[in-house]
Coordinates of C-alpha atoms in Angstrom, one line a residue:
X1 CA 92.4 137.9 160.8
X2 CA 95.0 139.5 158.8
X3 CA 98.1 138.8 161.1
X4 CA 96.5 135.0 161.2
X5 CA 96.4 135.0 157.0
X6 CA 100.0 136.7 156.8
X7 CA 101.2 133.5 159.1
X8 CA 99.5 131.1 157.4
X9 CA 101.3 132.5 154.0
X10 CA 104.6 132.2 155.2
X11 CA 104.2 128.1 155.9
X12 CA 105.7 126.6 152.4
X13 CA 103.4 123.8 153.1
X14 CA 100.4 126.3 153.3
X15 CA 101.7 127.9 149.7
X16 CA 102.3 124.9 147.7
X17 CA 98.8 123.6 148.9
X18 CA 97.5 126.8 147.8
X19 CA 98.8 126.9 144.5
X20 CA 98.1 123.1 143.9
X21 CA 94.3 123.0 144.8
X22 CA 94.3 126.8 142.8
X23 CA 95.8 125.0 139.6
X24 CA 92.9 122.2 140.3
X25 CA 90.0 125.0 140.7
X26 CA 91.1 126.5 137.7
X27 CA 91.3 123.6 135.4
X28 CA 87.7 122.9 137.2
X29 CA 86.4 126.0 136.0
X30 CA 87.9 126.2 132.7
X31 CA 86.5 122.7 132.3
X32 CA 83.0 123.6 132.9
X33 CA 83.3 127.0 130.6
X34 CA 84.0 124.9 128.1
X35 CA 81.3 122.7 128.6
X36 CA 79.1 126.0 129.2
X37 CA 80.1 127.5 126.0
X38 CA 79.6 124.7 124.0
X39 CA 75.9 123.4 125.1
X40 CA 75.0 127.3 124.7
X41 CA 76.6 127.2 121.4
X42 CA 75.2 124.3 119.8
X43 CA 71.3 125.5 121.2
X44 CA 72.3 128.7 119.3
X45 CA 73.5 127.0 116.3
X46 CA 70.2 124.7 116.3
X47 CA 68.3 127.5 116.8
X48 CA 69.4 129.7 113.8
X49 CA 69.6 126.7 111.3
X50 CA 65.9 126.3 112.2
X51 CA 65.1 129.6 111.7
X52 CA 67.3 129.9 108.2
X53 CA 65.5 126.4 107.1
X54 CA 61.8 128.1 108.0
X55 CA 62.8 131.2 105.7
X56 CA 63.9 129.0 102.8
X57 CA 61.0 126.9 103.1
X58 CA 58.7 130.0 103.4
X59 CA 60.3 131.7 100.5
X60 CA 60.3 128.6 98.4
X61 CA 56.6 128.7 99.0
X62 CA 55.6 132.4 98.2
X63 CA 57.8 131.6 94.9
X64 CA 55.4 128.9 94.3
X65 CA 51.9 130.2 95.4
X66 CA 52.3 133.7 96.3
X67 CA 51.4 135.3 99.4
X68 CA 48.9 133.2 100.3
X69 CA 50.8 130.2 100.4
X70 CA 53.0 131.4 102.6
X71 CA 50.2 132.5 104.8
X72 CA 48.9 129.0 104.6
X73 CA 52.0 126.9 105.4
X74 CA 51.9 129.8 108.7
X75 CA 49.0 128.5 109.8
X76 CA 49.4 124.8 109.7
X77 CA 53.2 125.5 111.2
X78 CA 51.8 127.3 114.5
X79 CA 48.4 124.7 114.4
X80 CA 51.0 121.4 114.0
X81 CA 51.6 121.5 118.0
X82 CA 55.7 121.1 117.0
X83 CA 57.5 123.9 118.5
X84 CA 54.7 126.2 118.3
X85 CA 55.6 128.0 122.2
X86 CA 58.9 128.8 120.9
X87 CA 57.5 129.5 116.8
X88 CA 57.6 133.2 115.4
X89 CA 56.0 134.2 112.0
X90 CA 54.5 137.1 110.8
X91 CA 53.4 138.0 107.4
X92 CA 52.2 141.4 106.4
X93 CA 51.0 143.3 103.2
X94 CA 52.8 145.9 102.0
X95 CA 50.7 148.5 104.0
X96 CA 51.9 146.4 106.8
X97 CA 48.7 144.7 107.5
X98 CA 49.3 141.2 109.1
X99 CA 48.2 138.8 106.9
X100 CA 49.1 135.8 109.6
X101 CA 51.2 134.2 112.2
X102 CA 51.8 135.8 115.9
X103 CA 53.5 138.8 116.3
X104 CA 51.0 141.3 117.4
X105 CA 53.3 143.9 115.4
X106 CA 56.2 144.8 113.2
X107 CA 59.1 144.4 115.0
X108 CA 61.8 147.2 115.3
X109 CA 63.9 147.3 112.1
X110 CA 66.4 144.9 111.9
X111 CA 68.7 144.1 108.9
X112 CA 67.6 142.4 105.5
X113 CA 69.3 139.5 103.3
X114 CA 68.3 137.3 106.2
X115 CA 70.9 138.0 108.8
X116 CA 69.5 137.1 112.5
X117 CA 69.1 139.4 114.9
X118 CA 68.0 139.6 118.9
X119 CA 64.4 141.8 119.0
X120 CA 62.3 142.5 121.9
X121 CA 58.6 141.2 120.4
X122 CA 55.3 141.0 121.2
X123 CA 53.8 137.5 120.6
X124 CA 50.0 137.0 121.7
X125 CA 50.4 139.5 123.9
X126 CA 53.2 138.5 125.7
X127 CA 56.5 140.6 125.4
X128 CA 60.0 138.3 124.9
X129 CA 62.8 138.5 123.4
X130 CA 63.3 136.7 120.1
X131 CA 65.6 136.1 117.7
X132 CA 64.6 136.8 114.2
X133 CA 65.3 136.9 110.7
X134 CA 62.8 139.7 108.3
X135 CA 62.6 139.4 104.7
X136 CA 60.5 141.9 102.3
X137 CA 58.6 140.0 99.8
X138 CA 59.0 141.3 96.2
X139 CA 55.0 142.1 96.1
X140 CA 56.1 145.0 98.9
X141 CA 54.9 142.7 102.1
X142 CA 57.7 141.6 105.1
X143 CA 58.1 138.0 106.1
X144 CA 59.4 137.8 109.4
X145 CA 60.7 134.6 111.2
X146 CA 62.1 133.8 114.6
X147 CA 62.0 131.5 117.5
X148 CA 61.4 132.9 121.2
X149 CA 64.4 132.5 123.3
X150 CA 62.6 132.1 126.5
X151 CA 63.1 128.6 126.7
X152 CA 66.7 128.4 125.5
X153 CA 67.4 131.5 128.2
X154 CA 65.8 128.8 130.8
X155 CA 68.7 125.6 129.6
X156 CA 70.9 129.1 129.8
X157 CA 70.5 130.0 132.6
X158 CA 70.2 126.3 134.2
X159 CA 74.0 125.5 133.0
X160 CA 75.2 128.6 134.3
X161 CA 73.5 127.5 137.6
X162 CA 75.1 124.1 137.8
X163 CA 78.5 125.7 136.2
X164 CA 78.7 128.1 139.2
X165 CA 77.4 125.1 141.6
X166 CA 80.2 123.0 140.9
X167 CA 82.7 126.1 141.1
X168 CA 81.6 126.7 144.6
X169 CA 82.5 122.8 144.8
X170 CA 85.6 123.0 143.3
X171 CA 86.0 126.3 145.5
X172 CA 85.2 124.4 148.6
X173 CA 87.7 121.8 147.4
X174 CA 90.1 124.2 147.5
X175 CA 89.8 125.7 150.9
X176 CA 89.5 122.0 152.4
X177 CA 91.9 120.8 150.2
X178 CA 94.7 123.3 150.9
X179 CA 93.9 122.7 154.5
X180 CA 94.7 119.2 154.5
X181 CA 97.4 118.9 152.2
X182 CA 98.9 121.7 154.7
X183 CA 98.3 119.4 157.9
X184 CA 99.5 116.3 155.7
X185 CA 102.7 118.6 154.9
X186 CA 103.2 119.7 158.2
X187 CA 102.4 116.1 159.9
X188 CA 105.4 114.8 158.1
X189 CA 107.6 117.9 158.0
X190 CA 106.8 119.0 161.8
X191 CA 108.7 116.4 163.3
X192 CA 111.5 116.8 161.7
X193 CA 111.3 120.2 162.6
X194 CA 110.6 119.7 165.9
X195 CA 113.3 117.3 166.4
X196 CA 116.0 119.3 165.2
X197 CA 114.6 122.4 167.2
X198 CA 115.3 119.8 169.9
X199 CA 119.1 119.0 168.9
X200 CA 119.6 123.2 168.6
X201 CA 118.8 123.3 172.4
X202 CA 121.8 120.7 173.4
X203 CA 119.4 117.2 173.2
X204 CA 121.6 115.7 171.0
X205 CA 120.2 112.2 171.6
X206 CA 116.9 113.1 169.8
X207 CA 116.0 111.6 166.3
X208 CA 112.9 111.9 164.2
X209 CA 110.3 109.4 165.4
X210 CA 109.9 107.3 162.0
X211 CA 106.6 107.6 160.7
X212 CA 105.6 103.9 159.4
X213 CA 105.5 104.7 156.0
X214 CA 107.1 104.2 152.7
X215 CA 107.0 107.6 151.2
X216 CA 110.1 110.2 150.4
X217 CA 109.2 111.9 154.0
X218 CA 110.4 108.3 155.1
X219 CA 113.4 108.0 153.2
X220 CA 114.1 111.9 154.5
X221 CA 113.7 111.3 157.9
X222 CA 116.1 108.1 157.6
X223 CA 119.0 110.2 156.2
X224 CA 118.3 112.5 158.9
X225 CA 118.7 110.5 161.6
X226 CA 121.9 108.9 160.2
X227 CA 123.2 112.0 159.5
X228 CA 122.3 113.1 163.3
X229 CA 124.1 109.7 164.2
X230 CA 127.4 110.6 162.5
X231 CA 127.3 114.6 163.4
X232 CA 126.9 113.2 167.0
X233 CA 129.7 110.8 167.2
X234 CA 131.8 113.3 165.3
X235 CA 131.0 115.2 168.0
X236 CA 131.6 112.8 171.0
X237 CA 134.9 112.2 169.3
X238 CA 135.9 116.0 169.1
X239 CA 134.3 116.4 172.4
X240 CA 136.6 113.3 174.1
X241 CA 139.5 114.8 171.9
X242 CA 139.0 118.2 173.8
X243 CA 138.9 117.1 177.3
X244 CA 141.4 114.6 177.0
X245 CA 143.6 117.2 175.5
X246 CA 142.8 120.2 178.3
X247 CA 143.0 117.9 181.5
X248 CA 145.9 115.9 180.0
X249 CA 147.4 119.8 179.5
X250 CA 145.9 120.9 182.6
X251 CA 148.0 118.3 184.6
X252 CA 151.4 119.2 183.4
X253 CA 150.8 122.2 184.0
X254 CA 150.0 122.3 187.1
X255 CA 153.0 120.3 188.2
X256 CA 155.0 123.3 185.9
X257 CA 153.7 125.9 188.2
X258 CA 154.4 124.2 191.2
X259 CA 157.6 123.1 190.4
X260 CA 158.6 127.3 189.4
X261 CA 156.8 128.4 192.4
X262 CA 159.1 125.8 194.6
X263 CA 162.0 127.2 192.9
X264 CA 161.2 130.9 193.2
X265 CA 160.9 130.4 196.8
X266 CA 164.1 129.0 196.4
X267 CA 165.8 132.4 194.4
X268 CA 166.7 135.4 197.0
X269 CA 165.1 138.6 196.2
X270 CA 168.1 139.9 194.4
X271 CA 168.5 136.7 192.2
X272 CA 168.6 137.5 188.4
X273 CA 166.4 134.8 187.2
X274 CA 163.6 135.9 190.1
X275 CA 161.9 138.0 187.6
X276 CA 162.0 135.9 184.8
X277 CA 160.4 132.6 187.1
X278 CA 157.7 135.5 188.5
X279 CA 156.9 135.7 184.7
X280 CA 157.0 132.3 183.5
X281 CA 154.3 131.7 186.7
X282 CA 151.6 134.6 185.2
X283 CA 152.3 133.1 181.9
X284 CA 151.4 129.8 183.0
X285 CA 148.6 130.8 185.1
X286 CA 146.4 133.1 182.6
X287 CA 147.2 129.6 179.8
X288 CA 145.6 127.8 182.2
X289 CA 142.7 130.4 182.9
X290 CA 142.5 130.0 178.9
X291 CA 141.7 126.2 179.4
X292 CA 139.3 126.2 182.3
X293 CA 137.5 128.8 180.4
X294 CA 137.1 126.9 176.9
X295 CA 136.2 123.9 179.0
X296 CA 133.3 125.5 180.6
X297 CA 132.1 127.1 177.2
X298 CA 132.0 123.7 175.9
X299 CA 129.9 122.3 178.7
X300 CA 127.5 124.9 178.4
X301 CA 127.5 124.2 174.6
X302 CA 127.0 120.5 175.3
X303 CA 123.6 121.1 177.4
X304 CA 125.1 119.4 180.2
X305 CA 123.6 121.7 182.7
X306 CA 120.2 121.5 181.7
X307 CA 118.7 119.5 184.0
X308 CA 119.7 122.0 186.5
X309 CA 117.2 124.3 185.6
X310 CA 114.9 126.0 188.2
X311 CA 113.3 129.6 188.8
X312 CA 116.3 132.0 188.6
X313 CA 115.3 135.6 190.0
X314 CA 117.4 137.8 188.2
X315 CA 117.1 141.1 190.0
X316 CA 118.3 139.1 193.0
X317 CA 121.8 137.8 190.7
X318 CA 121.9 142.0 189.3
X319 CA 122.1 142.8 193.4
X320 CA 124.7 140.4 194.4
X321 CA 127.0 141.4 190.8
X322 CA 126.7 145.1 191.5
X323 CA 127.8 144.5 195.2
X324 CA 130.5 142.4 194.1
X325 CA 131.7 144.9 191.8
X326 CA 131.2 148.1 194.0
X327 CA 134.7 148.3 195.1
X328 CA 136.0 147.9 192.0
X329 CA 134.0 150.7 190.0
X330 CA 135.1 152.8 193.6
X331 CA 138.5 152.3 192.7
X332 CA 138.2 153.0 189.4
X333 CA 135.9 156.6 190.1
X334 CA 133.0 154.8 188.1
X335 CA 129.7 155.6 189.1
X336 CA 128.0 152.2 189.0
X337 CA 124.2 152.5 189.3
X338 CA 121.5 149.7 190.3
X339 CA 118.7 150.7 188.1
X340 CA 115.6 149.9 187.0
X341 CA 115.6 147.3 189.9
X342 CA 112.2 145.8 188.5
X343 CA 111.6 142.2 189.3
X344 CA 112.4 139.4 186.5
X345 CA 112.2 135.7 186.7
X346 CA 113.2 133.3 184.3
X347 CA 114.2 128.9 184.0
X348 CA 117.8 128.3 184.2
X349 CA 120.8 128.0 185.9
X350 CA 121.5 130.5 188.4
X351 CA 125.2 129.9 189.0
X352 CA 125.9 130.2 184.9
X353 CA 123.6 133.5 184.7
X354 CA 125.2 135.2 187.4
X355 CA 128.8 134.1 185.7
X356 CA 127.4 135.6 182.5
X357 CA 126.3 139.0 184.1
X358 CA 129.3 138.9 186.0
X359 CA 131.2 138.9 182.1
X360 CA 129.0 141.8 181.3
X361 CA 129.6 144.1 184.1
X362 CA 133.7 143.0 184.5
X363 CA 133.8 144.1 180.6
X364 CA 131.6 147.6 181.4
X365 CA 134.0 148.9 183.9
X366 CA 137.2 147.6 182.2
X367 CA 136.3 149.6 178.7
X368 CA 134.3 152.2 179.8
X369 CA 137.0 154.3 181.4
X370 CA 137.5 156.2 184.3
X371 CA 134.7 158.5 185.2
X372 CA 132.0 156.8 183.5
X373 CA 129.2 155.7 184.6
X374 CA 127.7 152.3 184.3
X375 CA 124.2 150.8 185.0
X376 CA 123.2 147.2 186.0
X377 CA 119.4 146.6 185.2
X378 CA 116.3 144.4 185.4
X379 CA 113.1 144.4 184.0
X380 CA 110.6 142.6 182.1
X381 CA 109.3 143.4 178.6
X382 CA 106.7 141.7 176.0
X383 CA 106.8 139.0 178.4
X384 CA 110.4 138.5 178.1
X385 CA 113.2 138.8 181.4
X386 CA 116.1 140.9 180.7
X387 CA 119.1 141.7 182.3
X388 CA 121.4 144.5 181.1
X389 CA 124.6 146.2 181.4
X390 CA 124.8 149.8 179.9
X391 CA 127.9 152.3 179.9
X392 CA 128.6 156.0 179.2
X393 CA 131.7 155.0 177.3
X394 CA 133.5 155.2 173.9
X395 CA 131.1 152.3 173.0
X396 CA 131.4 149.6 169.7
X397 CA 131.1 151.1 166.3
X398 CA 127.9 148.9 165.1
X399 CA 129.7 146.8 162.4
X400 CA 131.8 145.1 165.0
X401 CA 128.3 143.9 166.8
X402 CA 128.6 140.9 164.4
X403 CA 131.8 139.9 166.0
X404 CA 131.6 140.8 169.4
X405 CA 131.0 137.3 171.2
X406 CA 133.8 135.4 168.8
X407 CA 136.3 133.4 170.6
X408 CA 139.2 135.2 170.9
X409 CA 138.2 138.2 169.2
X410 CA 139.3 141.1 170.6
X411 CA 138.4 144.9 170.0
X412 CA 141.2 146.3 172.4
X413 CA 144.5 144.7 172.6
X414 CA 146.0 146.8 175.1
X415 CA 143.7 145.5 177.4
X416 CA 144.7 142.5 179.3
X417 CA 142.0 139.4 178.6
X418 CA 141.8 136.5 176.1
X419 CA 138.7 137.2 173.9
X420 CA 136.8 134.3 175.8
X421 CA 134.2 136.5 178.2
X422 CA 131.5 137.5 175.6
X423 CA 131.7 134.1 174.3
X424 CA 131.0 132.4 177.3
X425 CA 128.0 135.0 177.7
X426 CA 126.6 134.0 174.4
X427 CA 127.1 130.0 174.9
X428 CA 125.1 130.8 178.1
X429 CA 122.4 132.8 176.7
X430 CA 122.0 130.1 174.1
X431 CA 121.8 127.6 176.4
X432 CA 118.8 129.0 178.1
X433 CA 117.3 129.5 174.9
X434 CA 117.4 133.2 175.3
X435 CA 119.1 136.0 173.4
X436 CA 122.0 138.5 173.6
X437 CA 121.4 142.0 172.4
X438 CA 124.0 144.4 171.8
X439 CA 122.6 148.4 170.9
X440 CA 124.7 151.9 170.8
X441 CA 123.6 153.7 173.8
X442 CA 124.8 156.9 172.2
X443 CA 127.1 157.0 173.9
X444 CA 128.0 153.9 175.4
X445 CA 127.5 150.1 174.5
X446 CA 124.3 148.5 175.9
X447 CA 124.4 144.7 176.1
X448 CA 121.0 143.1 177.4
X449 CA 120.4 139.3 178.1
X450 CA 117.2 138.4 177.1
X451 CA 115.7 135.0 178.6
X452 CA 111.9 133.9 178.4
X453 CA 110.4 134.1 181.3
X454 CA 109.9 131.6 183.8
X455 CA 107.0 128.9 183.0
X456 CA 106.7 130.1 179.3

């Protein structure tokens, strides 16, 4: 549930919904607490300026008749039928005999000069709470008004009622709102996602399917699409600029070497300029190695092998590469070791993965040095297949990970190469939508091709 919430918090779409249909709830709610506060305010106010005006009028009438008035205009107040449930009046001597109204007794003390307070009373036998005001009468007796709040408690507690009723509304809004706005968001936004997810994996002719509206998703997914139209014939144009270039290269130069190779069969073994043809021939030949390699990095890069893809066991492609290179680790006194031999199947291209393990094992034994040992592994982990090439050697220092894969980078320049292996290793791994992962293998450098396993 957790993991499923934490998710769900990462999509922007999710977050802005959130915090949209949280700004509504709130304005909702504060809405309502303000209606809240003021019906509950204005029964309150009602209820103490009928309570003050009662007190007046009461004390206007002891002032006039005495103590029994005031007793008198009791009675017919409670005997009127107006308000009589909610009425409060008691009058007592100064003994504190009740002289009328219908407090069974004195309530607890409360403040004079006619300031209101909240008092638990007992009212024809019935305990509520009131509020009340108590005056003492200049002959020694207490007059004592109030108005039971029983009734107001009930409006009370019926507003609160439909307040929180229509927060659970605006609550339920929220959830159902966020929920929608999200799959709106994500409607509109997903296919441009998904479309350029697409493009990353080489199908460059895929554009964002327009949507049928006239919204600013509409206008974005427009400018996409003519911006994926002018990367892609930028592209076609580098892309025919590059071949034309390498096979228009590659021509000349093949009728260079076979022109110096005619002409150093032509030089006797003691001829001067023997040695200098011999070299002008390597030269020639590891330029042209140079160009067969960057062409084949950029048809991997292109996708152009895709639709090759089938069920490519890569235990099987670790056996024949170790075989291949048994001689050579033999030669060189490396021990090279076939292990874990674990099954592993994944989709792809069998002749570009066993080129790309190929890369990884040439490059173990070249830099591992004499005596080492190497290992050439398969396995398969979290539902992921991996194939990996680990050495006992002096290893990469970890900030150069970043750079290992560049074209033409090199860590060792008094090795013989060109810089171009690791990067056809990585335009391979990409292309299968897979991963390369270099670690320290204290000591030693281990580099594992990760690939997603077949059907997934």
């Amino acid at each position: 549930m957790i993991r499923t919430l934490r998710q769900l918090w990462r999509s922007v779409g999710f977050r802005l919904a959130f915090y949209y249909g949280l700004l509504v709830a709130i304005t909702m709610l504060a809405a309502l607490a303000i209606v809240y506060m003021q019906t509950v305010g204005v029964l309150q106010q009602r209820m103490v300026r009928q309570v003050s005006a009662s007190m007046q009028q009461l004390m206007v009438r002891y002032d006039a008749r005495g103590a029994d008035g005031v007793a008198g205009e009791i009675g017919y107040a409670l005997a009127d039928g107006r308000n009589s449930d909610n009425e409060i009046y008691l009058l007592t001597d100064r003994e504190g005999r009740k002289l009328a109204g219908n407090l069974d007794q004195i309530p607890s003390m409360a403040p004079d000069a006619g300031d209101g307070v909240h008092r638990r009373v007992v009212r024809s036998g019935q305990s509520a709470i009131g509020y009340i005001v108590m005056k003492h009468l200049p002959d020694g007796g207490l007059l004592v008004v109030g108005h039971d709040l029983r009734d107001q408690e009930s409006i009370e507690s019926l507003v609160a009622s439909a307040s929180a009723a229509a927060g659970i509304v605006a609550v339920l809004l929220l959830i159902g709102g966020t929920f929608v706005f999200r799959q709106e968001l994500e409607r509109s936004v997903g296919a441009v996602r998904r479309t350029a997810a697409r493009i990353a994996a080489g199908e460059l002719q895929e554009r964002v399917e327009p949507s049928g509206e006239e919204d600013e998703f509409a206008l974005l997914e427009h400018d996409i699409n003519a911006m994926l139209d002018r990367i892609q014939s930028l592209m076609d144009g580098v892309r025919h600029v590059s071949d034309t270039i390498a096979h228009n290269l590659r021509t000349p130069l093949t009728r260079v070497l076979v022109r110096l190779r005619a002409a150093e069969q032509g030089l006797g073994a003691d001829d001067p300029q023997r040695e200098a043809v011999a070299t002008a021939i390597r030269e020639l030949e590891e330029l042209a190695v140079v160009f067969e390699k960057l062409l084949q990095i950029a048809e991997v890069e292109a996708g152009a092998r895709r639709q090759q893809f089938a069920q490519v066991a890569l235990h099987v492609i670790a056996d024949d590469v170790a075989e291949l290179y048994e001689a050579v680790a033999e030669m060189r006194n490396i021990t090279l070791l076939r292990d874990p031999a674990d099954m592993a199947f994944a989709l792809g291209d069998r002749d570009l993965l066993a080129g790309a393990a190929a890369n990884l094992l040439d490059n173990a034994l070249k830099y591992a040095g004499d005596s080492a040992t190497v290992r050439i592994g398969t396995h398969t982990v979290d539902g992921r297949a991996q194939l990996f090439v680990q050495d006992n050697g002096p290893g990469v220092p970890p900030a150069e990970f970043e750079r290992i894969g560049v074209r033409f980078h090199r860590l060792d320049r008094s090795t013989p190469g060109h810089g171009l292996g690791l990067a056809s290793v990585q335009a391979v791994v990409a292309l299968h939508g897979g991963r390369l992962q270099l670690g320290d293998a204290a000591p030693g450098l281990r580099v594992c091709i990760d690939l997603p396993v077949a059907g997934d």
